[in-house]
Amino acid sequence: MHQRTNPPTGSAPRTGRRGLARKALLAASALGVVTALMAPVRAGAAPAPASPTGAAPTAATPLAANGQLSVCGLQLCNASGEAVALNGMSTHGTQWYAQCVTDGSLDALAQDWRSDVLRVSTYVQEGGYETDPAGFTARAQKFVDAAHARGMYAVIDWHMLSPGDPNVNLDRAKTFFTAMAKKYKNHPGVLYEIANEPSGVSWSGIKSYAEQIIPVIRAEDPEAVVLVGTRAWSSFGVSEGSSESEVVNNPVNASNIMYTFHFYAASHREEYLDTLDRASDRLPVFVTEFGTQDYAGEGANDFTMSQRYLDLMKRKKISWTNWNYSDDHRSGAVFKTGTCSGSNWAGTGVLKEAGVWIRDRIRQ
């Protein structure tokens, strides 16, 4: 959870002019702009077969089926006000593994894996955004656009990690999210994750940061859901001896937001599972990152504990994205090492043990 960074070696949906523009985008998608053929999110139906003539798909993609998302009560809801749970994958750092986010890999994610969502992780430090703001903004937009073209939602992840205080990168975050919100202000397919894993900083400091960044996004894109990181590597404070009560008692002063929770099943046991259960009874939660291994994304997979988390999230309709869609040497990367230099992405032959397991869960 904390050491996976190195490379190898509630409001109701709103309408209006922006909403009409978003509906137009969805209509274009439904007419065949996208090639990813999926049933509506968690509807239980099989995806429609690809048309050999290139005709419009007979089943909607997740994006076309669900439209503009919003937070209604404790749930993520679609444009019809129905609770939905998005399941999908997170990229690795795009400064290291951009070669794993290709037309072929995203076709596999959307069509073979039947993923609803791609989390696009833009690291701030470690050779990321701060080294080339314009370049990494353009790269993030390219990957978001590619997810949308396949009918998937995209989580725009500001992957601050070290330093752990998001306020250190406040000005950079304002610049990044202004650019992203300007581009996607009329698109229903984005969620903004404003602080990946705060650490070594108080909840009040994180709350202050959120209350400065959210208005920057809202000024351009007032309808999109914003995801707020929580204390101690997005553990609701548990990894630093606290609990979700600090958020429950002092929530961010904003609507249409969710709070993020991260876990790594081999390291994060009953205390963390219980925290997710309690927190999601009081707060809208999106699990934007988890793994079946230890907190570093390494070591043996604990599929039994992982399944307990997934059962809880399914029961409570909590959305999730798994870490990570790359061929990093660690056990938490879904592809076998070297896959991203090739052209074969579909099926299980290119996957590590964790990849086979999570692909099966996304396809369910």
Coordinates of C-alpha atoms in Angstrom, one line a residue, residues 14-303:
R14 CA -28.7 17.7 -12.5
T15 CA -29.9 18.8 -15.9
G16 CA -29.4 21.8 -18.1
R17 CA -27.0 22.8 -20.9
R18 CA -24.1 20.8 -19.6
G19 CA -26.4 17.8 -19.0
L20 CA -27.7 18.1 -22.6
A21 CA -24.2 18.1 -23.9
R22 CA -23.4 15.0 -21.9
K23 CA -26.5 13.2 -23.2
A24 CA -25.4 14.0 -26.7
L25 CA -22.0 12.4 -26.1
L26 CA -23.8 9.3 -24.7
A27 CA -26.0 9.2 -27.8
A28 CA -23.0 9.2 -30.0
S29 CA -21.5 6.4 -28.0
A30 CA -24.6 4.3 -28.3
L31 CA -24.6 4.8 -32.1
G32 CA -21.3 3.0 -32.4
V33 CA -18.5 5.4 -31.5
V34 CA -17.4 2.8 -29.0
T35 CA -16.3 -0.8 -29.8
A36 CA -16.4 -2.2 -26.3
L37 CA -19.5 -4.2 -26.0
M38 CA -20.8 -4.6 -22.4
A39 CA -24.0 -5.1 -20.6
P40 CA -25.2 -2.4 -18.2
V41 CA -23.2 -2.2 -15.1
R42 CA -23.7 -5.3 -12.9
A43 CA -26.9 -6.0 -14.7
G44 CA -26.0 -9.7 -14.9
A45 CA -26.5 -10.0 -18.7
A46 CA -23.8 -11.3 -21.0
P47 CA -22.2 -8.8 -23.4
A48 CA -23.5 -8.6 -26.9
P49 CA -21.4 -10.3 -29.6
A50 CA -19.4 -8.0 -31.8
S51 CA -21.2 -7.2 -35.1
P52 CA -19.2 -8.4 -38.1
T53 CA -20.7 -5.6 -40.2
G54 CA -19.7 -2.8 -37.8
A55 CA -23.3 -2.0 -36.9
A56 CA -24.1 -0.3 -33.6
P57 CA -23.9 -2.6 -30.6
T58 CA -27.0 -4.2 -29.3
A59 CA -26.0 -3.8 -25.7
A60 CA -24.9 -0.6 -24.1
T61 CA -21.5 0.0 -22.7
P62 CA -21.3 0.9 -19.0
L63 CA -21.0 4.6 -19.9
A64 CA -23.9 4.6 -22.3
A65 CA -26.1 2.5 -20.0
N66 CA -25.6 4.6 -16.9
G67 CA -24.8 8.1 -18.0
Q68 CA -23.9 10.9 -15.6
L69 CA -23.1 9.6 -12.2
S70 CA -23.9 11.3 -8.9
V71 CA -23.8 10.6 -5.2
C72 CA -27.3 9.8 -3.8
G73 CA -27.2 9.2 -0.1
L74 CA -24.4 6.7 0.5
Q75 CA -24.4 5.3 -3.0
L76 CA -23.0 6.0 -6.4
C77 CA -26.0 6.3 -8.7
N78 CA -26.6 6.5 -12.4
A79 CA -28.6 9.0 -14.4
S80 CA -31.8 7.2 -13.5
G81 CA -31.0 7.4 -9.8
E82 CA -30.2 3.7 -9.5
A83 CA -27.3 2.6 -7.3
V84 CA -24.4 1.2 -9.4
A85 CA -21.0 -0.3 -8.5
L86 CA -18.2 0.2 -11.0
N87 CA -15.5 -2.5 -11.1
G88 CA -12.3 -2.2 -13.0
M89 CA -8.5 -1.6 -12.9
S90 CA -6.0 1.1 -12.2
T91 CA -3.0 1.9 -14.3
H92 CA 0.4 1.9 -12.8
G93 CA 2.4 5.1 -12.9
T94 CA 2.2 6.4 -16.4
Q95 CA 5.8 7.7 -16.2
W96 CA 6.9 4.1 -16.1
Y97 CA 4.2 2.0 -17.7
A98 CA 2.5 4.0 -20.4
Q99 CA 3.4 1.1 -22.8
C100 CA 0.8 -1.0 -20.9
V101 CA -2.0 1.4 -21.7
T102 CA -2.5 0.8 -25.5
D103 CA -5.4 0.3 -27.9
G104 CA -4.9 -3.5 -27.5
S105 CA -4.7 -3.5 -23.7
L106 CA -7.8 -1.3 -23.4
D107 CA -9.7 -3.4 -25.9
A108 CA -8.9 -6.4 -23.7
L109 CA -9.9 -4.5 -20.5
A110 CA -13.2 -3.4 -22.0
Q111 CA -14.2 -6.4 -24.1
D112 CA -12.5 -9.4 -22.6
W113 CA -12.4 -8.3 -18.9
R114 CA -15.7 -6.4 -19.2
S115 CA -14.4 -3.6 -17.1
D116 CA -16.6 -0.6 -16.2
V117 CA -13.9 1.8 -15.3
L118 CA -10.2 2.7 -15.7
R119 CA -8.3 4.6 -13.1
V120 CA -5.7 6.7 -14.8
S121 CA -2.9 7.3 -12.2
T122 CA -0.8 10.4 -12.7
Y123 CA 2.1 10.4 -10.2
V124 CA 3.0 13.9 -9.0
Q125 CA 6.6 13.1 -8.0
E126 CA 8.9 10.2 -8.8
G127 CA 9.5 11.3 -12.3
G128 CA 5.9 12.2 -12.9
Y129 CA 3.8 15.4 -13.3
E130 CA 6.2 17.8 -11.7
T131 CA 8.8 17.0 -14.4
D132 CA 6.5 17.9 -17.3
P133 CA 3.1 19.2 -16.4
A134 CA 1.9 19.8 -19.9
G135 CA 3.2 16.4 -21.1
F136 CA 1.6 14.4 -18.2
T137 CA -1.7 16.3 -18.5
A138 CA -1.8 15.4 -22.2
R139 CA -0.9 11.8 -21.4
A140 CA -3.7 11.5 -18.8
Q141 CA -6.2 13.0 -21.3
K142 CA -5.1 10.5 -23.9
F143 CA -5.8 7.6 -21.6
V144 CA -9.1 9.0 -20.3
D145 CA -10.2 9.6 -23.9
A146 CA -9.2 6.0 -24.8
A147 CA -11.3 4.7 -21.9
H148 CA -14.3 6.7 -23.0
A149 CA -13.9 5.5 -26.6
R150 CA -14.5 2.0 -25.2
G151 CA -17.5 2.9 -23.1
M152 CA -15.7 2.8 -19.8
Y153 CA -15.7 5.5 -17.1
A154 CA -12.4 7.1 -16.1
V155 CA -11.1 8.0 -12.6
I156 CA -8.6 10.9 -12.9
D157 CA -6.2 10.0 -10.1
W158 CA -3.9 12.7 -8.8
H159 CA -1.4 10.2 -7.4
M160 CA 0.3 12.1 -4.7
L161 CA 2.2 9.8 -2.4
S162 CA 5.4 11.2 -1.1
P163 CA 5.3 13.8 0.3
G164 CA 2.2 12.7 2.0
D165 CA 0.7 16.1 2.7
P166 CA -1.4 17.0 -0.4
N167 CA -1.1 20.7 0.4
V168 CA 2.6 20.5 -0.7
N169 CA 1.3 20.1 -4.2
L170 CA -1.7 22.4 -3.9
D171 CA -0.8 24.7 -6.7
R172 CA 0.1 21.9 -9.1
A173 CA -3.2 20.2 -8.3
K174 CA -5.1 23.3 -9.1
T175 CA -3.4 23.6 -12.4
F176 CA -3.9 19.9 -13.3
F177 CA -7.5 19.8 -12.3
T178 CA -8.4 23.0 -14.0
A179 CA -7.0 21.6 -17.2
M180 CA -8.8 18.3 -16.8
A181 CA -12.1 19.8 -15.7
K182 CA -12.1 22.2 -18.6
K183 CA -11.7 19.3 -21.1
Y184 CA -14.3 17.0 -19.5
K185 CA -16.8 19.5 -18.2
N186 CA -19.5 18.3 -20.7
H187 CA -18.6 14.6 -20.5
P188 CA -20.4 12.2 -18.1
G189 CA -17.6 9.7 -17.9
V190 CA -15.1 11.2 -15.4
L191 CA -14.6 11.1 -11.7
Y192 CA -11.9 13.2 -10.1
E193 CA -9.7 11.6 -7.4
I194 CA -8.0 14.6 -5.8
A195 CA -5.5 13.0 -3.4
N196 CA -4.4 9.3 -3.8
E197 CA -2.9 8.5 -0.4
P198 CA -2.4 11.3 2.1
S199 CA -0.1 10.3 5.0
G200 CA 1.6 12.0 7.9
V201 CA -1.0 14.8 7.8
S202 CA -4.1 15.5 9.9
W203 CA -7.6 15.0 8.6
S204 CA -8.1 18.7 9.1
G205 CA -5.2 19.3 6.7
I206 CA -6.6 16.9 4.1
K207 CA -10.1 18.5 4.5
S208 CA -8.7 22.0 4.0
Y209 CA -6.9 20.8 0.8
A210 CA -10.1 19.2 -0.5
E211 CA -12.1 22.3 0.2
Q212 CA -9.7 24.3 -2.0
I213 CA -9.5 21.8 -4.9
I214 CA -13.2 20.9 -5.2
P215 CA -14.2 24.5 -6.1
V216 CA -11.5 24.5 -8.8
I217 CA -13.2 21.4 -10.4
R218 CA -16.7 22.7 -9.7
A219 CA -16.0 26.0 -11.5
E220 CA -15.6 24.0 -14.7
D221 CA -17.4 20.8 -14.1
P222 CA -20.2 21.2 -11.5
E223 CA -21.8 17.8 -12.1
A224 CA -18.9 15.3 -11.8
V225 CA -18.3 13.1 -8.7
V226 CA -15.2 14.0 -6.7
L227 CA -13.3 11.4 -4.7
V228 CA -11.5 12.5 -1.5
G229 CA -8.5 10.7 -0.1
T230 CA -8.6 9.9 3.6
R231 CA -5.8 9.9 6.2
A232 CA -3.1 7.3 6.5
W233 CA -2.8 6.1 2.9
S234 CA -6.6 6.3 2.4
S235 CA -7.4 4.0 5.3
F236 CA -9.7 6.3 7.1
G237 CA -6.8 6.9 9.5
V238 CA -6.5 3.3 10.7
S239 CA -2.9 3.0 9.6
E240 CA -2.0 5.9 11.9
G241 CA -4.1 4.8 14.8
S242 CA -7.3 6.6 14.1
S243 CA -10.7 5.7 12.6
E244 CA -13.4 6.8 10.3
S245 CA -15.0 8.8 13.1
E246 CA -12.8 11.8 12.3
V247 CA -14.4 12.0 8.8
V248 CA -17.9 11.3 10.1
N249 CA -17.6 14.0 12.7
N250 CA -15.9 16.6 10.4
P251 CA -16.9 15.9 6.7
V252 CA -15.7 17.9 3.8
N253 CA -18.0 20.8 3.1
A254 CA -19.0 19.8 -0.4
S255 CA -21.8 17.8 -2.1
N256 CA -21.5 15.0 -4.7
I257 CA -18.4 13.6 -3.2
M258 CA -17.2 10.2 -2.0
Y259 CA -14.3 9.2 0.3
T260 CA -11.7 6.7 -0.8
F261 CA -10.5 3.6 1.0
H262 CA -7.5 1.4 0.0
F263 CA -6.5 -2.0 1.3
Y264 CA -4.1 -4.8 0.5
A265 CA -5.6 -8.0 1.8
A266 CA -2.5 -9.9 2.9
S267 CA -1.6 -7.0 5.2
H268 CA -4.9 -5.3 6.1
R269 CA -7.0 -7.7 8.1
E270 CA -10.0 -7.6 10.3
E271 CA -9.5 -4.0 11.6
Y272 CA -9.5 -2.6 8.1
L273 CA -12.4 -4.8 6.9
D274 CA -14.4 -3.7 9.8
T275 CA -13.5 -0.1 9.2
L276 CA -14.7 -0.3 5.6
D277 CA -17.9 -1.8 6.8
R278 CA -18.6 0.8 9.4
A279 CA -17.5 3.8 7.3
S280 CA -19.7 2.8 4.4
D281 CA -22.7 2.8 6.8
R282 CA -22.1 6.5 7.4
L283 CA -20.2 7.8 4.4
P284 CA -20.2 7.3 0.6
V285 CA -17.1 5.2 -0.2
F286 CA -15.2 4.3 -3.3
V287 CA -12.3 1.8 -3.1
T288 CA -10.1 3.3 -5.7
E289 CA -7.2 0.9 -5.0
F290 CA -6.7 -2.5 -3.5
G291 CA -4.5 -5.6 -4.0
T292 CA -4.6 -9.3 -3.0
Q293 CA -1.0 -9.1 -1.7
D294 CA 0.8 -7.2 1.0
Y295 CA 0.8 -3.4 1.3
A296 CA 3.7 -3.2 -1.2
G297 CA 1.8 -5.1 -3.8
E298 CA 4.2 -7.9 -3.4
G299 CA 4.3 -11.4 -1.9
A300 CA 1.8 -14.2 -1.9
N301 CA -1.9 -13.5 -2.7
D302 CA -4.5 -13.9 0.0
F303 CA -7.5 -14.6 -2.1

